[in-house]
CSV table of C-alpha atoms in Angstrom, one decimal:
chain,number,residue,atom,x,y,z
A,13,UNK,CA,101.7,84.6,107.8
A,14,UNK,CA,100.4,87.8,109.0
A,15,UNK,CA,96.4,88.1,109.4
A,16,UNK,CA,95.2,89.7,106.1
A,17,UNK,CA,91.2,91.4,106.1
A,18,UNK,CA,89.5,89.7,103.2
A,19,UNK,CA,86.4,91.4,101.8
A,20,UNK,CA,83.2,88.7,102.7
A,21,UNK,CA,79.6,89.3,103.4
A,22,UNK,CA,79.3,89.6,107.4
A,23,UNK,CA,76.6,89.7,110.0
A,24,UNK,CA,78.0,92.4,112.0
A,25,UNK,CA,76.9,95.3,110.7
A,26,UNK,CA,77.3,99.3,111.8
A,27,UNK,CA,74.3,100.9,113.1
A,28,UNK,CA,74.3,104.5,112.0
A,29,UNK,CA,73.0,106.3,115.5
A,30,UNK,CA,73.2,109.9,114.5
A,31,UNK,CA,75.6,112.6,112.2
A,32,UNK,CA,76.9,115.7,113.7
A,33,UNK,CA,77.3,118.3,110.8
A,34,UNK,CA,78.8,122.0,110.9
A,35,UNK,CA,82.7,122.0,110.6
A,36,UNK,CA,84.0,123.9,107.3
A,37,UNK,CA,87.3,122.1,107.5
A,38,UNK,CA,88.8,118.6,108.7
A,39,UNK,CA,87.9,117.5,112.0
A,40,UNK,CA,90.8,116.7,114.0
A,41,UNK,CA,89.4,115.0,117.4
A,42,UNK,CA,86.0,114.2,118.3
A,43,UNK,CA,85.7,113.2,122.1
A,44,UNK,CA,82.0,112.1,123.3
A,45,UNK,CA,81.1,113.6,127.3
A,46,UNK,CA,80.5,111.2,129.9
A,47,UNK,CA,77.4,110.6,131.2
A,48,UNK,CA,76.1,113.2,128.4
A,49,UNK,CA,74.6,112.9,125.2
A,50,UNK,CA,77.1,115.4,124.3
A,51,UNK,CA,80.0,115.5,121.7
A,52,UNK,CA,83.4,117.9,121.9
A,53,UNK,CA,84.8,118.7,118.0
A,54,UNK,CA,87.9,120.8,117.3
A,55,UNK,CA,88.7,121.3,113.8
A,56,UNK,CA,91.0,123.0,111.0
A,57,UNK,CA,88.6,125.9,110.8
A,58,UNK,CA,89.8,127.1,114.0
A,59,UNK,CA,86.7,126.4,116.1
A,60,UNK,CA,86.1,124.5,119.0
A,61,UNK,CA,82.5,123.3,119.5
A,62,UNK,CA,80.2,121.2,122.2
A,63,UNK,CA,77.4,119.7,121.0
A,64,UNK,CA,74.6,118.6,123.0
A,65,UNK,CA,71.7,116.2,121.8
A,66,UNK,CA,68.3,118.1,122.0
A,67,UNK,CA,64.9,116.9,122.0
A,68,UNK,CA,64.3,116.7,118.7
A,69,UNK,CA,67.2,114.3,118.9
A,70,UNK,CA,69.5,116.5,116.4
A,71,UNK,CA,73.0,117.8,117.8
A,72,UNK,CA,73.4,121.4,118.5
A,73,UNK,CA,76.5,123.4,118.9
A,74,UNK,CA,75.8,124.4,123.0
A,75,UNK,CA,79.6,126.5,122.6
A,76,UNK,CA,81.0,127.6,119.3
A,77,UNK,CA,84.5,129.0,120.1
A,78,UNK,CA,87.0,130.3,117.7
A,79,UNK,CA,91.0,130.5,118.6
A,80,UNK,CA,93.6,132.3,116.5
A,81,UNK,CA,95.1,128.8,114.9
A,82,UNK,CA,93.6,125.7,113.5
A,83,UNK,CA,93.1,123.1,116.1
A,84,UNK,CA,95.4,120.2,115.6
A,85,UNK,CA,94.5,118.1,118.8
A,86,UNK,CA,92.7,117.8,122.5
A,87,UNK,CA,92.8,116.5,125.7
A,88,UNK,CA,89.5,116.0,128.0
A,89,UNK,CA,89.3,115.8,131.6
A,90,UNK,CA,85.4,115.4,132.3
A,91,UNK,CA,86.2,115.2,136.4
A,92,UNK,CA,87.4,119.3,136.3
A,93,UNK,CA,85.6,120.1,133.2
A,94,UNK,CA,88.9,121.3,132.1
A,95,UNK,CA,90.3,121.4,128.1
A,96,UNK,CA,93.6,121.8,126.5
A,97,UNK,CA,93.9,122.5,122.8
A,98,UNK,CA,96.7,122.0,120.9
A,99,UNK,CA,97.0,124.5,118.1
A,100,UNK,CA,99.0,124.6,114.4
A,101,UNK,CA,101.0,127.5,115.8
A,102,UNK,CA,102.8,125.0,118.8
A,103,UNK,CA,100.5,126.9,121.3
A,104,UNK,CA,98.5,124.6,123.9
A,105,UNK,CA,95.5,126.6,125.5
A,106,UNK,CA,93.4,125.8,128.5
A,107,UNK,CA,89.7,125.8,129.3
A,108,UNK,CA,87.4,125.6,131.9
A,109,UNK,CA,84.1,124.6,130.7
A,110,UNK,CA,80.9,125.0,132.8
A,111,UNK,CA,78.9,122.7,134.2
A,112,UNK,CA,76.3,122.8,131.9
A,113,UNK,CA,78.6,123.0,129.2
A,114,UNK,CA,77.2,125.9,127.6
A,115,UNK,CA,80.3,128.1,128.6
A,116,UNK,CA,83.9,128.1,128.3
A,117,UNK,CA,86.4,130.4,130.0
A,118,UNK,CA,89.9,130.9,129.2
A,119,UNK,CA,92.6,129.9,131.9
A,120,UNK,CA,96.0,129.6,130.2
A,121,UNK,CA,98.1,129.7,127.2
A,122,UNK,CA,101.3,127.3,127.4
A,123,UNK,CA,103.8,128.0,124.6
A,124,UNK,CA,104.7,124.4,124.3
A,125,UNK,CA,106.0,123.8,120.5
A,126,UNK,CA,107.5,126.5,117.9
A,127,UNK,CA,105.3,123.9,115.4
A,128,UNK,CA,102.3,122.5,115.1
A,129,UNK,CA,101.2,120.1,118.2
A,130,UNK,CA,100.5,116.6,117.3
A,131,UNK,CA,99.4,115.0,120.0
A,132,UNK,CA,98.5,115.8,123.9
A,133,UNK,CA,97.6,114.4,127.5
A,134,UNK,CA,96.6,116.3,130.9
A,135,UNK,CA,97.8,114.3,133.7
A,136,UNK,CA,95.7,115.7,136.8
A,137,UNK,CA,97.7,113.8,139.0
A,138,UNK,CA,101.1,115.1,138.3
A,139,UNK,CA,99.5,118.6,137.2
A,140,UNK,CA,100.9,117.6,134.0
A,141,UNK,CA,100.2,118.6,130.4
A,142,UNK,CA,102.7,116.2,128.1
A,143,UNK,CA,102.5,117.4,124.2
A,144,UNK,CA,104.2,116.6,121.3
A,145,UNK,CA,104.8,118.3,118.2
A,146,UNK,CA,106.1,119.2,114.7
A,147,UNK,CA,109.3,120.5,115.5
A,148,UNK,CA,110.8,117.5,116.6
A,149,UNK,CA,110.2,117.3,120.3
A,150,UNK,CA,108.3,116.3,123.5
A,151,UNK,CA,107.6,118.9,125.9
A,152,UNK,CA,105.5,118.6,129.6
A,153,UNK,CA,104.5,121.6,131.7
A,154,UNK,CA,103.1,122.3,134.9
A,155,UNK,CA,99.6,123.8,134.9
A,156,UNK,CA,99.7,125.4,137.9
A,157,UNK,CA,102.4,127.5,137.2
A,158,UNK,CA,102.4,127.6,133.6
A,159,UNK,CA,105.9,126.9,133.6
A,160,UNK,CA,108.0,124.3,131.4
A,161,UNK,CA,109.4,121.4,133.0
A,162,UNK,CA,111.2,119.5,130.3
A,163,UNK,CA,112.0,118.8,126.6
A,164,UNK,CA,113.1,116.4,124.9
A,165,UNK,CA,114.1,115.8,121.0
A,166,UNK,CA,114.1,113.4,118.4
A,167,UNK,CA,115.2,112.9,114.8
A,168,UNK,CA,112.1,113.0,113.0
A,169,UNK,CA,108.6,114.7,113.9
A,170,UNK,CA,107.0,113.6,117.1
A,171,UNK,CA,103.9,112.6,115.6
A,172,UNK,CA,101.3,110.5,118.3
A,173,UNK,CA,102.1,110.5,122.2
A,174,UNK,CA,100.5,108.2,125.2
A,175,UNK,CA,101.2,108.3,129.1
A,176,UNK,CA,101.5,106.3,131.8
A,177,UNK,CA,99.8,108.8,134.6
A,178,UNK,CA,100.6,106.3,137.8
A,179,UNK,CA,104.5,106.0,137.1
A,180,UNK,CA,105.0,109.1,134.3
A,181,UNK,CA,106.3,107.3,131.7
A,182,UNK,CA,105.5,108.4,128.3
A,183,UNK,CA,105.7,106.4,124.8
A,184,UNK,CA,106.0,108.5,121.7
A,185,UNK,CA,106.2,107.7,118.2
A,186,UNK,CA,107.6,109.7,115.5
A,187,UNK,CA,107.9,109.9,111.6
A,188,UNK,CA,111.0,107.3,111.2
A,189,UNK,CA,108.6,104.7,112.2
A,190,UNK,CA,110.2,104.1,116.0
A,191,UNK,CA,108.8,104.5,119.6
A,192,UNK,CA,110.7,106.0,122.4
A,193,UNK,CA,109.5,104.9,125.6
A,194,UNK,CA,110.9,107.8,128.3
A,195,UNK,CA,110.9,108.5,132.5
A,196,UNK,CA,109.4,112.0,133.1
A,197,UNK,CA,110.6,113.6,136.4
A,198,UNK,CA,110.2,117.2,136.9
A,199,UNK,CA,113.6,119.2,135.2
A,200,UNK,CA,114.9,116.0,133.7
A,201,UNK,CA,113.9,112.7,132.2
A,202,UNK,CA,115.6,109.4,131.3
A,203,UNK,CA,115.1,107.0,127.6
A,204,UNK,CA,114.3,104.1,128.9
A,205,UNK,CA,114.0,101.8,125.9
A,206,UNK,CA,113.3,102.6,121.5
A,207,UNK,CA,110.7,100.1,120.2
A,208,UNK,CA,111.5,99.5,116.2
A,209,UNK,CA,109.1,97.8,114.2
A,210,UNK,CA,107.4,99.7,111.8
A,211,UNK,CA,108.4,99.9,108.6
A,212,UNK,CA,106.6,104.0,108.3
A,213,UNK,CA,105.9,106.7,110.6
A,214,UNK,CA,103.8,106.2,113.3
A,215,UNK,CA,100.7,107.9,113.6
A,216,UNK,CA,98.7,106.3,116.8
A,217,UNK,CA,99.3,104.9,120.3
A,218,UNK,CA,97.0,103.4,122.6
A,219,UNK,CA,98.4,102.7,126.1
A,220,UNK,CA,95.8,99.9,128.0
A,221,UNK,CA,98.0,100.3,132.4
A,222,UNK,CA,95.2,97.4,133.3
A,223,UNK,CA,97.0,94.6,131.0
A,224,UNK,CA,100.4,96.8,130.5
A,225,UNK,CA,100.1,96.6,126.3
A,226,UNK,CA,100.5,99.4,123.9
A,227,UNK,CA,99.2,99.5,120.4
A,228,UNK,CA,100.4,101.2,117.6
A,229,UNK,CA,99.4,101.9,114.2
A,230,UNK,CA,101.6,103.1,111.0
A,231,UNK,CA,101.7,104.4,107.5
A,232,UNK,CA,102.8,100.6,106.8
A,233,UNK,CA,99.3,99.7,107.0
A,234,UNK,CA,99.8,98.1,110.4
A,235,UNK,CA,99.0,97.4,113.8
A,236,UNK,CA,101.3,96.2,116.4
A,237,UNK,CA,100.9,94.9,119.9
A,238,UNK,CA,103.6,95.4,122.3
A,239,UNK,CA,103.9,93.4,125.3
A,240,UNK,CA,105.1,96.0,128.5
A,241,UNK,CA,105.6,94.6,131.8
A,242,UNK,CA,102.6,92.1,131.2
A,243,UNK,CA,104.7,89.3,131.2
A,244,UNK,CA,103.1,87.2,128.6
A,245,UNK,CA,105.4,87.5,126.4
A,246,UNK,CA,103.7,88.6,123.7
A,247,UNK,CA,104.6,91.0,120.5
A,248,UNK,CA,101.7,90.6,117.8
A,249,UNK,CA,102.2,92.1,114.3
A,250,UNK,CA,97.9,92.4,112.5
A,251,UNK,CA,97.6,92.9,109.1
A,252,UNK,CA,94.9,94.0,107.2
A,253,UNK,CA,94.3,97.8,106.5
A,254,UNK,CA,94.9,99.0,103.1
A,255,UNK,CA,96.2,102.8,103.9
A,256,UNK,CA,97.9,104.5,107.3
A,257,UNK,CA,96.4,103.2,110.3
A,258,UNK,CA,95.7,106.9,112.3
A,259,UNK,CA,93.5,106.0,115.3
A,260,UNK,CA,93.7,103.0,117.9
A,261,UNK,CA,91.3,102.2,121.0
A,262,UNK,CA,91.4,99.0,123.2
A,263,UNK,CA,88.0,98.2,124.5
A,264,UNK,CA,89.1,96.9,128.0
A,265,UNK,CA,85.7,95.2,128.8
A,266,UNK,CA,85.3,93.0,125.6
A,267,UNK,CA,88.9,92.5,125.2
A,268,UNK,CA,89.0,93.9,121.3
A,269,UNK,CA,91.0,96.5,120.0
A,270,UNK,CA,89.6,99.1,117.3
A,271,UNK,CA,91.7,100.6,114.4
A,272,UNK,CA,90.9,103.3,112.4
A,273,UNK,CA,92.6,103.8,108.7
A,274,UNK,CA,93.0,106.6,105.8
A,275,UNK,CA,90.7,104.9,104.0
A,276,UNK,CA,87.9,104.8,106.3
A,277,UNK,CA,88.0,101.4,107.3
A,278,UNK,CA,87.4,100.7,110.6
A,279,UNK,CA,88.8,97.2,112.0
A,280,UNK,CA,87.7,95.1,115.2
A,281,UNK,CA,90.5,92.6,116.5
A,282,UNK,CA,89.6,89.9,118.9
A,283,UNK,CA,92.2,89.6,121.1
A,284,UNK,CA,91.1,87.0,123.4
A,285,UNK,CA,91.7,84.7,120.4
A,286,UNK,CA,94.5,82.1,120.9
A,287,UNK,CA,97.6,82.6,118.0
A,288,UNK,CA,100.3,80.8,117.0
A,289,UNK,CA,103.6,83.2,117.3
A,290,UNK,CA,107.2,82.5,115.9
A,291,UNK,CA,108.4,85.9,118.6
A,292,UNK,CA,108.4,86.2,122.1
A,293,UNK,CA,109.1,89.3,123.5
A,294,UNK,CA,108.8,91.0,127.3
A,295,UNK,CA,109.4,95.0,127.2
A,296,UNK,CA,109.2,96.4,131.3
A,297,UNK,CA,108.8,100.1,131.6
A,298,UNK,CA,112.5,99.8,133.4
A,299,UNK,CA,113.8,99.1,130.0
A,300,UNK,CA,114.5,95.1,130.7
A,301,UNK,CA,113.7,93.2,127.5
A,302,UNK,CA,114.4,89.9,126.7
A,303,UNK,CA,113.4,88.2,123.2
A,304,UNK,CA,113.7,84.4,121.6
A,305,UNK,CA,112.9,83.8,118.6
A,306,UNK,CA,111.7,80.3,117.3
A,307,UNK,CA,111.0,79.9,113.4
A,308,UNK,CA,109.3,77.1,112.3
A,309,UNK,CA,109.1,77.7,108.1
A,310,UNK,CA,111.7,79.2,105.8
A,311,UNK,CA,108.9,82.3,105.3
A,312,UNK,CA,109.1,82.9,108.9
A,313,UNK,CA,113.2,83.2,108.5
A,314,UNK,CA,112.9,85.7,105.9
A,315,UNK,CA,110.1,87.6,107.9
A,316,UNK,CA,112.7,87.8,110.5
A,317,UNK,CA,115.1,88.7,108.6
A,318,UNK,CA,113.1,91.7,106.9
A,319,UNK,CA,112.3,93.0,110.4
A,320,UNK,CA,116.1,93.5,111.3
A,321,UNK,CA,116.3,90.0,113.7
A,322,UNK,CA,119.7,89.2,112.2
A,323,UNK,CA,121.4,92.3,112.9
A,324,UNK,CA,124.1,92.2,115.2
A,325,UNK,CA,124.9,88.2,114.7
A,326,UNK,CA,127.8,88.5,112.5
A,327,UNK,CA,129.3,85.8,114.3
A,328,UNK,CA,126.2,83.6,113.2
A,329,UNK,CA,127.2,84.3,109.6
A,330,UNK,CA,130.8,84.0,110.4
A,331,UNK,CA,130.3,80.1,111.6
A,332,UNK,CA,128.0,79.5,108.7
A,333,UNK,CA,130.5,80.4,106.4
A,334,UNK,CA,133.6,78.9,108.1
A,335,UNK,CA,131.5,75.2,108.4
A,336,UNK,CA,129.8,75.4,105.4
A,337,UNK,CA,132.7,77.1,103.2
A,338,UNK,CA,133.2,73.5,100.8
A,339,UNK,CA,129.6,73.0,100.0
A,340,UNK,CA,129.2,76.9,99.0
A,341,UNK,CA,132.3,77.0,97.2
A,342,UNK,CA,131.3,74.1,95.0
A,343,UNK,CA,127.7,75.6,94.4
A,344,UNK,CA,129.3,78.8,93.4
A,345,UNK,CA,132.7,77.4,91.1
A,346,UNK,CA,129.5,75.2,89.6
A,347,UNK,CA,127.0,77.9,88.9
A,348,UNK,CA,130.6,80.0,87.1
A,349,UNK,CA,131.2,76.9,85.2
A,350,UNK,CA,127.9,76.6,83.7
A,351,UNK,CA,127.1,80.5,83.1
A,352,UNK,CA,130.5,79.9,80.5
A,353,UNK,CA,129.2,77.2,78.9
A,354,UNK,CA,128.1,78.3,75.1
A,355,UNK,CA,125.7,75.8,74.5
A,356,UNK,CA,122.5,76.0,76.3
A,357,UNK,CA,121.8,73.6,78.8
A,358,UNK,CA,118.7,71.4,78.8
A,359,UNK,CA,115.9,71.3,80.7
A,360,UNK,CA,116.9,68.3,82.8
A,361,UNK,CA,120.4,70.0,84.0
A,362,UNK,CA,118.3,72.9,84.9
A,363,UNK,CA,116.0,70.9,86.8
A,364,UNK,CA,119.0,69.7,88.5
A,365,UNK,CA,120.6,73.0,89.4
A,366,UNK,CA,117.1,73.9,90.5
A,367,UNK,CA,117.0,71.3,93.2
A,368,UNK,CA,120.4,72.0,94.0
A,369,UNK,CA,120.0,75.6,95.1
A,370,UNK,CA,116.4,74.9,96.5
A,371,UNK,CA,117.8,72.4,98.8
A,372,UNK,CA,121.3,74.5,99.5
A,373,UNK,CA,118.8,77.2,100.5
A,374,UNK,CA,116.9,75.3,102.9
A,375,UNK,CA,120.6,73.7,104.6
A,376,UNK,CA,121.9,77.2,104.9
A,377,UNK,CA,118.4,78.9,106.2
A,378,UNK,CA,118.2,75.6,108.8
A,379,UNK,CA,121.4,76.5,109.9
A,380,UNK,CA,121.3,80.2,110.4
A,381,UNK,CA,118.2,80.9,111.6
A,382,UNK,CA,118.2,77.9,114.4
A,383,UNK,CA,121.1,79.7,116.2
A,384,UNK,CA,119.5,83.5,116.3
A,385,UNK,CA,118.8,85.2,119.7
A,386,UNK,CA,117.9,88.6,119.4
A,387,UNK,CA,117.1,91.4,122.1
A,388,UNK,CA,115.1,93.4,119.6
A,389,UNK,CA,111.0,93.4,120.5
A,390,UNK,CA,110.1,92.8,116.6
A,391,UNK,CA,106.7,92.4,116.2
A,392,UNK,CA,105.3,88.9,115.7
A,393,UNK,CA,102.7,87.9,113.0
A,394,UNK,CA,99.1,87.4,113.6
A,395,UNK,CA,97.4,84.4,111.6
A,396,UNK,CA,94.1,84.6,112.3
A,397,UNK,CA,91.7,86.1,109.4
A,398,UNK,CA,89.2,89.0,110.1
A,399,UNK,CA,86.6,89.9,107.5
A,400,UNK,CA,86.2,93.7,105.8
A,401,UNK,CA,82.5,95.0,104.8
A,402,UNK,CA,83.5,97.6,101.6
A,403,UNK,CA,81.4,101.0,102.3
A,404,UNK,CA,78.4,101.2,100.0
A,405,UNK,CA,79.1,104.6,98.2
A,406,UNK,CA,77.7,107.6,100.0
A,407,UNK,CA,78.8,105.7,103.6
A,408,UNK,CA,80.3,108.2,105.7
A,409,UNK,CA,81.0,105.9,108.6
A,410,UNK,CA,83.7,104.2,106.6
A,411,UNK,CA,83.6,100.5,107.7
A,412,UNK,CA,83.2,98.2,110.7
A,413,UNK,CA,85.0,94.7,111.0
A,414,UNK,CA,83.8,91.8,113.7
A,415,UNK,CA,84.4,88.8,114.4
């Protein structure tokens, strides 16, 4: 059974620190400034602004900059002080901010998308800038040159993006719910591996190199935990939000992943926590996977079988039905023979059929699902409960789950 948030009284709380105020329209990415007490906002309204904490201990816009289209996403690098904007009109543009951040000079526009740019990363060891975008595609360019490298495209909008800067691999997730994990070399690139879980479009990746895991989050209302090269083994599906999960962080030092949902909930997994799994699954970045599954209840069958584990084992079904064919055949000719009858039957005739079928089930379902192997990494289920505060109305920080 899959972890579920229950609504309970709790002793973790959020602390409300401070509330930044200003932006006409929906603000897209908010990135904080190391060793700052200083905040960088883009928004729909087409502005990008830096906010720096003041004496009065208020946040004030230090640079309030407009651009031509609403601001769809951004990618900091504190180290250059440089900042790439992804815009609704596919644009990406560069900045160079100062080093008191209160200036910021134009360097380049890169015509990456002819839609709007959903996701972004600078790479400053490659010289990179990997974008995604609304018209279907990934693109990565050189930033010294300007230049475009490579392109690739997809079937449905490219939607959330994360990169691997110390081999170039990138894993992006689109609208049909799957992630493509691909090789970027400059001029060409190579699809290493398509990781299908979700049941809706994905709409955020977080990529942890330390422990080699990547999270994603989807309009399913889900989280799921992908074992890459870290050879534990380990696909996790958690459970929980009530709306589209659209943000994901993994806290590397206390081990405990934040998710973000439509709804303003805000969830806190512990996952140092020992689980029980029915999946085992091993994804490396060269594209070997290997996967067992073990089910221990009927529920866990059909949870396999809802997440596609069966496919591809028609010779599973073929044995089942060669072996099995007498005892089916008889459940079936007697289940005919009694929708014909014209008297109704009683109650303990039913109760007979009734245990008939319920135990027919569990023979067939013991049969079937003891032989499966599958290659696919389908996402395990997480059974360990976490707790949900509901916001108080007038809460603008949405929610905050510990455990």
């Amino acid at each position: 059974m899959a972890a579920e948030i229950h609504s309970r009284p709790q002793t973790a709380r959020p602390v409300l620190l401070n509330k930044i105020e200003g932006h006409s329209d929906a603000v897209n990415v908010a990135v904080l400034i190391p060793k700052e007490d200083g905040v960088i906002t883009v928004s729909e309204d087409r502005t990008i602004r830096v906010w720096l904490k003041r004496d009065s201990g208020q946040y004030w816009p230090s640079i309030y900059h407009t651009v031509s289209s609403p601001c769809s996403c951004m990618s900091y690098h504190h180290d250059s002080r440089r900042i790439f904007i992804g815009q609704d009109n596919g644009a990406v543009v560069e900045f160079l901010i100062s080093e008191d951040f209160n200036k910021m000079n134009h360097v380049k526009t890169y015509p990456a998308h002819q839609n709007r740019v959903s996701d972004m990363v600078f790479s400053l060891e490659s010289e990179w800038v990997v974008s995604t975008g609304h018209d279907k595609s990934v693109s990565w360019m050189c930033t010294q040159s300007g230049s475009m490298l490579g392109r690739h495209y997809f079937t449905a909008w490219a939607s959330c993006l994360q990169y691997d800067h110390e081999t170039q691999h990138a894993f992006v997730g689109d609208y049909s719910g799957q992630i493509t994990l691909l090789k970027l070399e400059k001029q060409t690139y190579s699809t290493i591996t398509t990781l299908k879980g979700h049941e809706g479009s994905v709409g955020a990746l977080w990529w942890d190199p330390i422990q080699r895991l990547l999270f994603s989050g989807a309009s399913d209302h889900s989280v799921i935990m992908w074992d890459i090269g870290g050879r534990k083994g380990r696909t996790l599906l958690l459970q929980g939000h009530h709306e589209r999960v659209q943000a994901l962080r993994y806290l590397q030092l206390t081990r405990q992943l934040v998710s973000c949902s439509a709804d303003g909930g805000i969830a806190v997994w512990n996952m140092d926590t020992q689980r029980e799994e029915y999946l085992s699954s091993s994804i490396g970045l060269d594209g070997e996977h290997q996967c067992k599954v073990n089910f221990s209840s009927l529920q866990r069958c059909l949870i396999g079988f809802k997440s596609g584990l069966w496919l591809g084992h028609s010779r599973t079904f073929t044995e089942l039905s060669c072996s099995h064919f007498f005892v089916i055949s008889v459940v079936w000719l007697g289940s005919l023979s009694c929708s014909q009858m014209k008297h109704r039957p009683s109650l303990r005739s039913r109760a007979l059929w009734n245990r008939l079928f319920t135990r027919l089930s569990l023979y067939i379902a013991a049969f079937v699902f003891h032989s499966i192997v599958t290659s696919l990494p389908v996402p395990a289920a997480e059974k360990h409960p976490h707790s949900m505060i509901l916001p108080t109305p007038g809460f603008t920080l949405g929610m905050v789950l510990a455990r």
